[in-house]
mmCIF file with all atom_site columns, C-alpha atoms and ligand atoms in Angstrom:
data_model
loop_
_atom_site.group_PDB
_atom_site.id
_atom_site.type_symbol
_atom_site.label_atom_id
_atom_site.label_alt_id
_atom_site.label_comp_id
_atom_site.label_asym_id
_atom_site.label_entity_id
_atom_site.label_seq_id
_atom_site.pdbx_PDB_ins_code
_atom_site.Cartn_x
_atom_site.Cartn_y
_atom_site.Cartn_z
_atom_site.occupancy
_atom_site.B_iso_or_equiv
_atom_site.pdbx_formal_charge
_atom_site.auth_seq_id
_atom_site.auth_comp_id
_atom_site.auth_asym_id
_atom_site.auth_atom_id
_atom_site.pdbx_PDB_model_num
ATOM   1   C  CA  . MET A 1 1   ? 78.226 28.850 97.659  1.00 40.00 ? 1   MET A CA  1
ATOM   2   C  CA  . GLY A 1 2   ? 76.463 27.931 93.855  1.00 41.00 ? 2   GLY A CA  1
ATOM   3   C  CA  . ASP A 1 3   ? 77.779 31.401 92.333  1.00 46.00 ? 3   ASP A CA  1
ATOM   4   C  CA  . PRO A 1 4   ? 76.967 31.683 88.967  1.00 45.00 ? 4   PRO A CA  1
ATOM   5   C  CA  . SER A 1 5   ? 79.785 32.157 86.523  1.00 45.00 ? 5   SER A CA  1
ATOM   6   C  CA  . PRO A 1 6   ? 79.822 35.115 84.432  1.00 45.00 ? 6   PRO A CA  1
ATOM   7   C  CA  . SER A 1 7   ? 79.984 32.616 81.121  1.00 41.00 ? 7   SER A CA  1
ATOM   8   C  CA  . SER A 1 8   ? 76.927 31.064 82.097  1.00 49.00 ? 8   SER A CA  1
ATOM   9   C  CA  . GLY A 1 9   ? 75.423 34.880 81.742  1.00 55.00 ? 9   GLY A CA  1
ATOM   10  C  CA  . THR A 1 10  ? 71.996 34.469 81.546  1.00 63.00 ? 10  THR A CA  1
ATOM   11  C  CA  . GLY A 1 11  ? 70.492 35.552 84.984  1.00 79.00 ? 11  GLY A CA  1
ATOM   12  C  CA  . GLY A 1 12  ? 66.898 35.772 85.214  1.00 94.00 ? 12  GLY A CA  1
ATOM   13  C  CA  . ILE A 1 13  ? 64.803 38.017 87.981  1.00 97.00 ? 13  ILE A CA  1
ATOM   14  C  CA  . GLY A 1 14  ? 63.969 35.891 90.681  1.00 97.00 ? 14  GLY A CA  1
ATOM   15  C  CA  . GLU A 1 15  ? 61.890 36.341 93.695  1.00 97.00 ? 15  GLU A CA  1
ATOM   16  C  CA  . THR A 1 16  ? 61.257 39.903 94.908  1.00 98.00 ? 16  THR A CA  1
ATOM   17  C  CA  . LEU A 1 17  ? 63.616 40.767 98.165  1.00 98.00 ? 17  LEU A CA  1
ATOM   18  C  CA  . ILE A 1 18  ? 62.499 44.421 98.611  1.00 98.00 ? 18  ILE A CA  1
ATOM   19  C  CA  . GLU A 1 19  ? 59.412 45.640 96.918  1.00 98.00 ? 19  GLU A CA  1
ATOM   20  C  CA  . SER A 1 20  ? 59.722 49.515 95.350  1.00 98.00 ? 20  SER A CA  1
ATOM   21  C  CA  . ASP A 1 21  ? 57.352 50.786 98.181  1.00 98.00 ? 21  ASP A CA  1
ATOM   22  C  CA  . ARG A 1 22  ? 59.227 49.832 101.198 1.00 98.00 ? 22  ARG A CA  1
ATOM   23  C  CA  . LEU A 1 23  ? 62.337 50.680 98.985  1.00 98.00 ? 23  LEU A CA  1
ATOM   24  C  CA  . HIS A 1 24  ? 61.311 54.452 98.738  1.00 98.00 ? 24  HIS A CA  1
ATOM   25  C  CA  . SER A 1 25  ? 60.054 54.748 102.188 1.00 98.00 ? 25  SER A CA  1
ATOM   26  C  CA  . ARG A 1 26  ? 63.004 53.670 103.505 1.00 98.00 ? 26  ARG A CA  1
ATOM   27  C  CA  . VAL A 1 27  ? 65.280 55.889 101.458 1.00 98.00 ? 27  VAL A CA  1
ATOM   28  C  CA  . ALA A 1 28  ? 63.117 58.569 102.646 1.00 98.00 ? 28  ALA A CA  1
ATOM   29  C  CA  . GLU A 1 29  ? 63.549 57.600 106.463 1.00 98.00 ? 29  GLU A CA  1
ATOM   30  C  CA  . LEU A 1 30  ? 67.644 57.346 105.695 1.00 98.00 ? 30  LEU A CA  1
ATOM   31  C  CA  . GLY A 1 31  ? 66.983 60.490 104.022 1.00 98.00 ? 31  GLY A CA  1
ATOM   32  C  CA  . ALA A 1 32  ? 65.641 62.656 107.329 1.00 98.00 ? 32  ALA A CA  1
ATOM   33  C  CA  . GLU A 1 33  ? 67.947 61.067 109.786 1.00 98.00 ? 33  GLU A CA  1
ATOM   34  C  CA  . ILE A 1 34  ? 70.945 62.004 107.537 1.00 98.00 ? 34  ILE A CA  1
ATOM   35  C  CA  . SER A 1 35  ? 69.635 65.950 107.632 1.00 98.00 ? 35  SER A CA  1
ATOM   36  C  CA  . ALA A 1 36  ? 69.213 65.898 110.888 1.00 98.00 ? 36  ALA A CA  1
ATOM   37  C  CA  . ASP A 1 37  ? 72.642 64.479 111.398 1.00 98.00 ? 37  ASP A CA  1
ATOM   38  C  CA  . TYR A 1 38  ? 74.381 66.914 108.738 1.00 98.00 ? 38  TYR A CA  1
ATOM   39  C  CA  . ALA A 1 39  ? 72.709 70.140 109.640 1.00 97.00 ? 39  ALA A CA  1
ATOM   40  C  CA  . GLU A 1 40  ? 75.654 72.958 109.708 1.00 94.00 ? 40  GLU A CA  1
ATOM   41  C  CA  . ARG A 1 41  ? 77.923 70.594 108.328 1.00 98.00 ? 41  ARG A CA  1
ATOM   42  C  CA  . ASP A 1 42  ? 79.786 70.560 105.166 1.00 98.00 ? 42  ASP A CA  1
ATOM   43  C  CA  . LEU A 1 43  ? 78.285 67.298 103.396 1.00 98.00 ? 43  LEU A CA  1
ATOM   44  C  CA  . VAL A 1 44  ? 79.942 65.571 100.245 1.00 98.00 ? 44  VAL A CA  1
ATOM   45  C  CA  . MET A 1 45  ? 78.556 62.457 99.353  1.00 98.00 ? 45  MET A CA  1
ATOM   46  C  CA  . VAL A 1 46  ? 80.705 60.122 97.424  1.00 98.00 ? 46  VAL A CA  1
ATOM   47  C  CA  . GLY A 1 47  ? 78.648 57.777 95.392  1.00 98.00 ? 47  GLY A CA  1
ATOM   48  C  CA  . VAL A 1 48  ? 80.070 54.619 94.197  1.00 97.00 ? 48  VAL A CA  1
ATOM   49  C  CA  . LEU A 1 49  ? 79.632 53.898 90.443  1.00 96.00 ? 49  LEU A CA  1
ATOM   50  C  CA  . LYS A 1 50  ? 77.760 52.243 89.064  1.00 95.00 ? 50  LYS A CA  1
ATOM   51  C  CA  . GLY A 1 51  ? 75.530 50.617 91.487  1.00 96.00 ? 51  GLY A CA  1
ATOM   52  C  CA  . ALA A 1 52  ? 75.022 53.620 94.035  1.00 98.00 ? 52  ALA A CA  1
ATOM   53  C  CA  . LEU A 1 53  ? 73.739 55.487 91.247  1.00 97.00 ? 53  LEU A CA  1
ATOM   54  C  CA  . ILE A 1 54  ? 69.716 55.117 91.830  1.00 98.00 ? 54  ILE A CA  1
ATOM   55  C  CA  . PHE A 1 55  ? 70.110 55.060 95.451  1.00 98.00 ? 55  PHE A CA  1
ATOM   56  C  CA  . MET A 1 56  ? 72.005 58.321 95.818  1.00 98.00 ? 56  MET A CA  1
ATOM   57  C  CA  . ALA A 1 57  ? 69.783 60.129 93.261  1.00 98.00 ? 57  ALA A CA  1
ATOM   58  C  CA  . ASP A 1 58  ? 66.680 59.045 95.205  1.00 98.00 ? 58  ASP A CA  1
ATOM   59  C  CA  . LEU A 1 59  ? 68.419 59.528 98.479  1.00 98.00 ? 59  LEU A CA  1
ATOM   60  C  CA  . MET A 1 60  ? 69.757 63.398 97.677  1.00 98.00 ? 60  MET A CA  1
ATOM   61  C  CA  . ARG A 1 61  ? 66.500 64.437 96.805  1.00 98.00 ? 61  ARG A CA  1
ATOM   62  C  CA  . GLU A 1 62  ? 65.193 63.464 100.248 1.00 98.00 ? 62  GLU A CA  1
ATOM   63  C  CA  . LEU A 1 63  ? 67.964 65.888 102.090 1.00 98.00 ? 63  LEU A CA  1
ATOM   64  C  CA  . THR A 1 64  ? 66.933 69.098 103.833 1.00 98.00 ? 64  THR A CA  1
ATOM   65  C  CA  . VAL A 1 65  ? 70.431 70.208 103.943 1.00 98.00 ? 65  VAL A CA  1
ATOM   66  C  CA  . PRO A 1 66  ? 72.882 71.271 101.559 1.00 98.00 ? 66  PRO A CA  1
ATOM   67  C  CA  . CYS A 1 67  ? 75.158 68.786 100.023 1.00 97.00 ? 67  CYS A CA  1
ATOM   68  C  CA  . GLU A 1 68  ? 77.320 68.332 97.151  1.00 98.00 ? 68  GLU A CA  1
ATOM   69  C  CA  . ILE A 1 69  ? 77.920 65.059 95.528  1.00 98.00 ? 69  ILE A CA  1
ATOM   70  C  CA  . ASP A 1 70  ? 80.836 63.416 93.745  1.00 98.00 ? 70  ASP A CA  1
ATOM   71  C  CA  . LEU A 1 71  ? 81.330 59.909 92.348  1.00 98.00 ? 71  LEU A CA  1
ATOM   72  C  CA  . MET A 1 72  ? 84.371 57.108 92.387  1.00 97.00 ? 72  MET A CA  1
ATOM   73  C  CA  . ALA A 1 73  ? 83.903 54.241 90.158  1.00 96.00 ? 73  ALA A CA  1
ATOM   74  C  CA  . VAL A 1 74  ? 86.241 51.254 91.688  1.00 92.00 ? 74  VAL A CA  1
ATOM   75  C  CA  . SER A 1 75  ? 86.310 47.181 90.180  1.00 84.00 ? 75  SER A CA  1
ATOM   76  C  CA  . SER A 1 76  ? 86.039 44.477 92.539  1.00 72.00 ? 76  SER A CA  1
ATOM   77  C  CA  . TYR A 1 77  ? 84.192 42.267 90.413  1.00 56.00 ? 77  TYR A CA  1
ATOM   78  C  CA  . GLY A 1 78  ? 83.900 41.823 87.254  1.00 50.00 ? 78  GLY A CA  1
ATOM   79  C  CA  . SER A 1 79  ? 81.031 39.882 85.906  1.00 48.00 ? 79  SER A CA  1
ATOM   80  C  CA  . ALA A 1 80  ? 80.937 37.290 88.709  1.00 54.00 ? 80  ALA A CA  1
ATOM   81  C  CA  . THR A 1 81  ? 79.464 37.064 91.915  1.00 57.00 ? 81  THR A CA  1
ATOM   82  C  CA  . ASP A 1 82  ? 82.269 36.680 94.458  1.00 63.00 ? 82  ASP A CA  1
ATOM   83  C  CA  . SER A 1 83  ? 84.887 39.485 95.366  1.00 65.00 ? 83  SER A CA  1
ATOM   84  C  CA  . SER A 1 84  ? 88.374 38.946 94.479  1.00 64.00 ? 84  SER A CA  1
ATOM   85  C  CA  . GLY A 1 85  ? 89.286 41.369 97.166  1.00 68.00 ? 85  GLY A CA  1
ATOM   86  C  CA  . VAL A 1 86  ? 91.299 43.350 94.570  1.00 74.00 ? 86  VAL A CA  1
ATOM   87  C  CA  . VAL A 1 87  ? 90.107 46.974 94.635  1.00 87.00 ? 87  VAL A CA  1
ATOM   88  C  CA  . ARG A 1 88  ? 91.059 49.378 91.681  1.00 89.00 ? 88  ARG A CA  1
ATOM   89  C  CA  . ILE A 1 89  ? 89.980 52.905 91.396  1.00 93.00 ? 89  ILE A CA  1
ATOM   90  C  CA  . LEU A 1 90  ? 88.762 53.328 87.734  1.00 95.00 ? 90  LEU A CA  1
ATOM   91  C  CA  . LYS A 1 91  ? 87.363 56.863 88.096  1.00 97.00 ? 91  LYS A CA  1
ATOM   92  C  CA  . ASP A 1 92  ? 88.378 59.278 91.268  1.00 98.00 ? 92  ASP A CA  1
ATOM   93  C  CA  . LEU A 1 93  ? 86.954 62.047 92.701  1.00 98.00 ? 93  LEU A CA  1
ATOM   94  C  CA  . ASP A 1 94  ? 86.952 65.297 90.998  1.00 98.00 ? 94  ASP A CA  1
ATOM   95  C  CA  . THR A 1 95  ? 86.878 67.396 94.061  1.00 96.00 ? 95  THR A CA  1
ATOM   96  C  CA  . SER A 1 96  ? 89.201 67.447 97.555  1.00 98.00 ? 96  SER A CA  1
ATOM   97  C  CA  . VAL A 1 97  ? 87.347 66.223 100.745 1.00 98.00 ? 97  VAL A CA  1
ATOM   98  C  CA  . ASN A 1 98  ? 89.815 67.712 102.942 1.00 98.00 ? 98  ASN A CA  1
ATOM   99  C  CA  . GLY A 1 99  ? 88.374 69.129 105.740 1.00 98.00 ? 99  GLY A CA  1
ATOM   100 C  CA  . ARG A 1 100 ? 84.948 67.985 104.557 1.00 98.00 ? 100 ARG A CA  1
ATOM   101 C  CA  . ASP A 1 101 ? 82.315 65.896 106.031 1.00 98.00 ? 101 ASP A CA  1
ATOM   102 C  CA  . VAL A 1 102 ? 82.179 62.872 103.528 1.00 98.00 ? 102 VAL A CA  1
ATOM   103 C  CA  . LEU A 1 103 ? 79.543 60.439 103.295 1.00 98.00 ? 103 LEU A CA  1
ATOM   104 C  CA  . ILE A 1 104 ? 79.981 57.229 101.069 1.00 98.00 ? 104 ILE A CA  1
ATOM   105 C  CA  . VAL A 1 105 ? 77.206 55.832 99.539  1.00 98.00 ? 105 VAL A CA  1
ATOM   106 C  CA  . GLU A 1 106 ? 77.132 52.288 98.608  1.00 98.00 ? 106 GLU A CA  1
ATOM   107 C  CA  . ASP A 1 107 ? 74.585 49.811 97.083  1.00 98.00 ? 107 ASP A CA  1
ATOM   108 C  CA  . ILE A 1 108 ? 75.617 46.978 99.068  1.00 97.00 ? 108 ILE A CA  1
ATOM   109 C  CA  . VAL A 1 109 ? 78.523 45.925 101.073 1.00 96.00 ? 109 VAL A CA  1
ATOM   110 C  CA  . ASP A 1 110 ? 79.130 41.943 100.437 1.00 94.00 ? 110 ASP A CA  1
ATOM   111 C  CA  . SER A 1 111 ? 82.540 41.180 101.876 1.00 93.00 ? 111 SER A CA  1
ATOM   112 C  CA  . GLY A 1 112 ? 83.243 44.508 103.503 1.00 94.00 ? 112 GLY A CA  1
ATOM   113 C  CA  . LEU A 1 113 ? 86.393 44.402 101.189 1.00 92.00 ? 113 LEU A CA  1
ATOM   114 C  CA  . THR A 1 114 ? 85.659 47.150 99.013  1.00 93.00 ? 114 THR A CA  1
ATOM   115 C  CA  . LEU A 1 115 ? 84.408 49.658 101.550 1.00 95.00 ? 115 LEU A CA  1
ATOM   116 C  CA  . GLN A 1 116 ? 87.583 48.901 103.734 1.00 94.00 ? 116 GLN A CA  1
ATOM   117 C  CA  . TYR A 1 117 ? 89.583 50.001 100.903 1.00 93.00 ? 117 TYR A CA  1
ATOM   118 C  CA  . LEU A 1 118 ? 87.720 53.028 100.321 1.00 95.00 ? 118 LEU A CA  1
ATOM   119 C  CA  . LEU A 1 119 ? 87.721 54.135 103.654 1.00 96.00 ? 119 LEU A CA  1
ATOM   120 C  CA  . ARG A 1 120 ? 91.622 53.866 104.262 1.00 94.00 ? 120 ARG A CA  1
ATOM   121 C  CA  . ASN A 1 121 ? 91.492 55.632 100.697 1.00 95.00 ? 121 ASN A CA  1
ATOM   122 C  CA  . LEU A 1 122 ? 89.506 58.306 101.619 1.00 97.00 ? 122 LEU A CA  1
ATOM   123 C  CA  . LYS A 1 123 ? 90.766 58.870 105.282 1.00 98.00 ? 123 LYS A CA  1
ATOM   124 C  CA  . ALA A 1 124 ? 94.299 59.685 103.688 1.00 98.00 ? 124 ALA A CA  1
ATOM   125 C  CA  . ARG A 1 125 ? 92.774 62.986 102.457 1.00 98.00 ? 125 ARG A CA  1
ATOM   126 C  CA  . ASP A 1 126 ? 92.248 64.105 105.945 1.00 98.00 ? 126 ASP A CA  1
ATOM   127 C  CA  . PRO A 1 127 ? 88.330 64.850 105.661 1.00 98.00 ? 127 PRO A CA  1
ATOM   128 C  CA  . ALA A 1 128 ? 86.805 66.536 108.684 1.00 98.00 ? 128 ALA A CA  1
ATOM   129 C  CA  . SER A 1 129 ? 84.668 63.424 109.025 1.00 98.00 ? 129 SER A CA  1
ATOM   130 C  CA  . ILE A 1 130 ? 83.514 60.049 107.195 1.00 98.00 ? 130 ILE A CA  1
ATOM   131 C  CA  . GLU A 1 131 ? 80.893 57.911 107.601 1.00 98.00 ? 131 GLU A CA  1
ATOM   132 C  CA  . VAL A 1 132 ? 78.864 55.351 105.107 1.00 98.00 ? 132 VAL A CA  1
ATOM   133 C  CA  . CYS A 1 133 ? 75.502 54.939 104.148 1.00 98.00 ? 133 CYS A CA  1
ATOM   134 C  CA  . ALA A 1 134 ? 74.577 51.336 102.525 1.00 98.00 ? 134 ALA A CA  1
ATOM   135 C  CA  . LEU A 1 135 ? 71.152 50.720 100.874 1.00 98.00 ? 135 LEU A CA  1
ATOM   136 C  CA  . LEU A 1 136 ? 71.770 46.795 101.508 1.00 98.00 ? 136 LEU A CA  1
ATOM   137 C  CA  . THR A 1 137 ? 74.077 44.906 103.801 1.00 98.00 ? 137 THR A CA  1
ATOM   138 C  CA  . LYS A 1 138 ? 74.546 40.515 103.437 1.00 97.00 ? 138 LYS A CA  1
ATOM   139 C  CA  . PRO A 1 139 ? 75.736 40.442 107.123 1.00 94.00 ? 139 PRO A CA  1
ATOM   140 C  CA  . GLU A 1 140 ? 76.525 36.308 106.649 1.00 94.00 ? 140 GLU A CA  1
ATOM   141 C  CA  . ARG A 1 141 ? 79.461 37.161 103.782 1.00 92.00 ? 141 ARG A CA  1
ATOM   142 C  CA  . ARG A 1 142 ? 81.326 39.787 105.988 1.00 93.00 ? 142 ARG A CA  1
ATOM   143 C  CA  . ARG A 1 143 ? 84.700 38.898 105.777 1.00 92.00 ? 143 ARG A CA  1
ATOM   144 C  CA  . VAL A 1 144 ? 86.086 42.433 106.966 1.00 93.00 ? 144 VAL A CA  1
ATOM   145 C  CA  . GLU A 1 145 ? 84.024 44.457 109.916 1.00 91.00 ? 145 GLU A CA  1
ATOM   146 C  CA  . THR A 1 146 ? 83.769 48.087 108.515 1.00 92.00 ? 146 THR A CA  1
ATOM   147 C  CA  . PRO A 1 147 ? 81.688 50.458 110.352 1.00 92.00 ? 147 PRO A CA  1
ATOM   148 C  CA  . ILE A 1 148 ? 78.133 51.238 108.101 1.00 97.00 ? 148 ILE A CA  1
ATOM   149 C  CA  . ARG A 1 149 ? 76.761 54.386 109.953 1.00 98.00 ? 149 ARG A CA  1
ATOM   150 C  CA  . TYR A 1 150 ? 73.433 54.178 108.028 1.00 98.00 ? 150 TYR A CA  1
ATOM   151 C  CA  . VAL A 1 151 ? 71.762 50.731 106.462 1.00 98.00 ? 151 VAL A CA  1
ATOM   152 C  CA  . GLY A 1 152 ? 68.731 50.460 104.564 1.00 98.00 ? 152 GLY A CA  1
ATOM   153 C  CA  . PHE A 1 153 ? 68.292 46.607 104.684 1.00 98.00 ? 153 PHE A CA  1
ATOM   154 C  CA  . GLU A 1 154 ? 70.138 43.866 105.818 1.00 98.00 ? 154 GLU A CA  1
ATOM   155 C  CA  . ILE A 1 155 ? 69.403 40.965 103.317 1.00 98.00 ? 155 ILE A CA  1
ATOM   156 C  CA  . PRO A 1 156 ? 70.278 37.057 103.401 1.00 96.00 ? 156 PRO A CA  1
ATOM   157 C  CA  . ASP A 1 157 ? 73.015 35.709 101.300 1.00 96.00 ? 157 ASP A CA  1
ATOM   158 C  CA  . ARG A 1 158 ? 71.394 36.314 97.908  1.00 96.00 ? 158 ARG A CA  1
ATOM   159 C  CA  . PHE A 1 159 ? 72.578 37.767 94.994  1.00 96.00 ? 159 PHE A CA  1
ATOM   160 C  CA  . ALA A 1 160 ? 70.859 41.102 94.606  1.00 98.00 ? 160 ALA A CA  1
ATOM   161 C  CA  . ILE A 1 161 ? 69.562 42.654 91.297  1.00 98.00 ? 161 ILE A CA  1
ATOM   162 C  CA  . GLY A 1 162 ? 67.928 45.782 90.694  1.00 98.00 ? 162 GLY A CA  1
ATOM   163 C  CA  . TYR A 1 163 ? 67.503 49.459 92.118  1.00 98.00 ? 163 TYR A CA  1
ATOM   164 C  CA  . GLY A 1 164 ? 71.328 50.075 90.482  1.00 98.00 ? 164 GLY A CA  1
ATOM   165 C  CA  . LEU A 1 165 ? 72.620 46.625 91.188  1.00 98.00 ? 165 LEU A CA  1
ATOM   166 C  CA  . ASP A 1 166 ? 73.542 44.535 88.588  1.00 96.00 ? 166 ASP A CA  1
ATOM   167 C  CA  . HIS A 1 167 ? 74.478 41.216 87.058  1.00 95.00 ? 167 HIS A CA  1
ATOM   168 C  CA  . ALA A 1 168 ? 76.571 41.386 84.386  1.00 94.00 ? 168 ALA A CA  1
ATOM   169 C  CA  . GLN A 1 169 ? 75.782 44.725 83.822  1.00 94.00 ? 169 GLN A CA  1
ATOM   170 C  CA  . ARG A 1 170 ? 72.092 43.613 83.574  1.00 96.00 ? 170 ARG A CA  1
ATOM   171 C  CA  . HIS A 1 171 ? 69.007 44.487 85.624  1.00 97.00 ? 171 HIS A CA  1
ATOM   172 C  CA  . ARG A 1 172 ? 69.884 47.791 87.132  1.00 98.00 ? 172 ARG A CA  1
ATOM   173 C  CA  . ASN A 1 173 ? 66.918 49.520 86.057  1.00 98.00 ? 173 ASN A CA  1
ATOM   174 C  CA  . LEU A 1 174 ? 64.397 47.545 88.297  1.00 98.00 ? 174 LEU A CA  1
ATOM   175 C  CA  . ASP A 1 175 ? 62.421 49.720 90.723  1.00 98.00 ? 175 ASP A CA  1
ATOM   176 C  CA  . TYR A 1 176 ? 62.827 47.145 93.162  1.00 98.00 ? 176 TYR A CA  1
ATOM   177 C  CA  . VAL A 1 177 ? 65.315 44.756 94.356  1.00 98.00 ? 177 VAL A CA  1
ATOM   178 C  CA  . ALA A 1 178 ? 65.277 40.978 93.228  1.00 98.00 ? 178 ALA A CA  1
ATOM   179 C  CA  . ALA A 1 179 ? 67.108 38.003 94.152  1.00 98.00 ? 179 ALA A CA  1
ATOM   180 C  CA  . LEU A 1 180 ? 68.982 36.896 90.824  1.00 97.00 ? 180 LEU A CA  1
ATOM   181 C  CA  . GLU A 1 181 ? 67.083 33.517 89.231  1.00 94.00 ? 181 GLU A CA  1
ATOM   182 C  CA  . GLN A 1 182 ? 70.093 31.108 88.851  1.00 75.00 ? 182 GLN A CA  1
ATOM   183 C  CA  . ASP A 1 183 ? 70.783 31.984 92.312  1.00 63.00 ? 183 ASP A CA  1
ATOM   184 C  CA  . ARG A 1 184 ? 69.768 28.595 94.215  1.00 58.00 ? 184 ARG A CA  1
HETATM 185 P  P1  . IMP B 2 .   ? 82.283 43.380 98.818  1.00 97.57 ? 201 IMP B P1  1
HETATM 186 O  O1  . IMP B 2 .   ? 83.580 44.019 98.575  1.00 97.57 ? 201 IMP B O1  1
HETATM 187 O  O2  . IMP B 2 .   ? 82.466 42.177 98.702  1.00 97.57 ? 201 IMP B O2  1
HETATM 188 O  O3  . IMP B 2 .   ? 81.640 44.212 99.911  1.00 97.57 ? 201 IMP B O3  1
HETATM 189 O  O4  . IMP B 2 .   ? 81.402 43.863 97.420  1.00 97.57 ? 201 IMP B O4  1
HETATM 190 C  C1  . IMP B 2 .   ? 81.302 45.354 97.007  1.00 97.57 ? 201 IMP B C1  1
HETATM 191 C  C2  . IMP B 2 .   ? 80.718 45.483 95.713  1.00 97.57 ? 201 IMP B C2  1
HETATM 192 O  O5  . IMP B 2 .   ? 79.973 44.134 95.295  1.00 97.57 ? 201 IMP B O5  1
HETATM 193 C  C3  . IMP B 2 .   ? 79.207 46.189 96.040  1.00 97.57 ? 201 IMP B C3  1
HETATM 194 O  O6  . IMP B 2 .   ? 79.235 47.273 95.910  1.00 97.57 ? 201 IMP B O6  1
HETATM 195 C  C4  . IMP B 2 .   ? 78.323 45.712 94.446  1.00 97.57 ? 201 IMP B C4  1
HETATM 196 O  O7  . IMP B 2 .   ? 79.067 46.729 93.324  1.00 97.57 ? 201 IMP B O7  1
HETATM 197 C  C5  . IMP B 2 .   ? 79.072 44.302 94.322  1.00 97.57 ? 201 IMP B C5  1
HETATM 198 N  N1  . IMP B 2 .   ? 78.096 43.313 94.753  1.00 97.57 ? 201 IMP B N1  1
HETATM 199 C  C6  . IMP B 2 .   ? 78.345 42.680 96.251  1.00 97.57 ? 201 IMP B C6  1
HETATM 200 N  N2  . IMP B 2 .   ? 77.199 41.733 95.973  1.00 97.57 ? 201 IMP B N2  1
HETATM 201 C  C7  . IMP B 2 .   ? 76.242 42.039 95.427  1.00 97.57 ? 201 IMP B C7  1
HETATM 202 C  C8  . IMP B 2 .   ? 75.083 41.523 95.114  1.00 97.57 ? 201 IMP B C8  1
HETATM 203 O  O8  . IMP B 2 .   ? 74.277 40.819 95.346  1.00 97.57 ? 201 IMP B O8  1
HETATM 204 N  N3  . IMP B 2 .   ? 74.316 42.168 93.775  1.00 97.57 ? 201 IMP B N3  1
HETATM 205 C  C9  . IMP B 2 .   ? 75.191 43.072 93.086  1.00 97.57 ? 201 IMP B C9  1
HETATM 206 N  N4  . IMP B 2 .   ? 76.154 43.515 93.214  1.00 97.57 ? 201 IMP B N4  1
HETATM 207 C  C10 . IMP B 2 .   ? 76.975 43.240 94.479  1.00 97.57 ? 201 IMP B C10 1
HETATM 208 MG MG1 . MG  B 3 .   ? 79.471 48.868 94.292  1.00 97.57 ? 202 MG  B MG1 1
#
């Protein structure tokens, strides 16, 4: 793949992949589905920083069931667009998830390596249940299969930016999802 190198740096906003309206209505659908599934349970949404920030903020406001949130930060990328497969915890949870119903909230699942690591790590803390909600997935790029219970959209093999997703820390504030311009 023609991955932009971190030093080439000036990736602009390319074609729109998911418009704002579709994004918000899909987030509302996911919220309704999760609310139905988690009635009478002990939901803790674990957002993965920084990419899941905007998605989780919108998703939690669509829930009609009680939920707590906590945040983790992991690094798997630096500024490049390909996974190293090496995952490091930069910020761990503040709360214990032992015996609770954990829902990992991710921006995008690409190779699946980050999610595989997170699932292993959080399962070791003995939650009552653990599921995953990802706004985006790129099935063509998957290197390890990980179960994803709730998926917003499947996208083609393009580097996505906006709605929390960045390239070199830029473009997270777009209210829609676009492809990085220099990608292709
Ligand atoms: P994975 O380990 O390859 O599945 O990648 C996981 C992380 O890489 C995601 O949570 C994102 O933070 C980042 N990532 C993967 N693909 C993209 C993309 O297209 N745009 C922005 N970030 C991405
Ligand atoms: Mg992420």
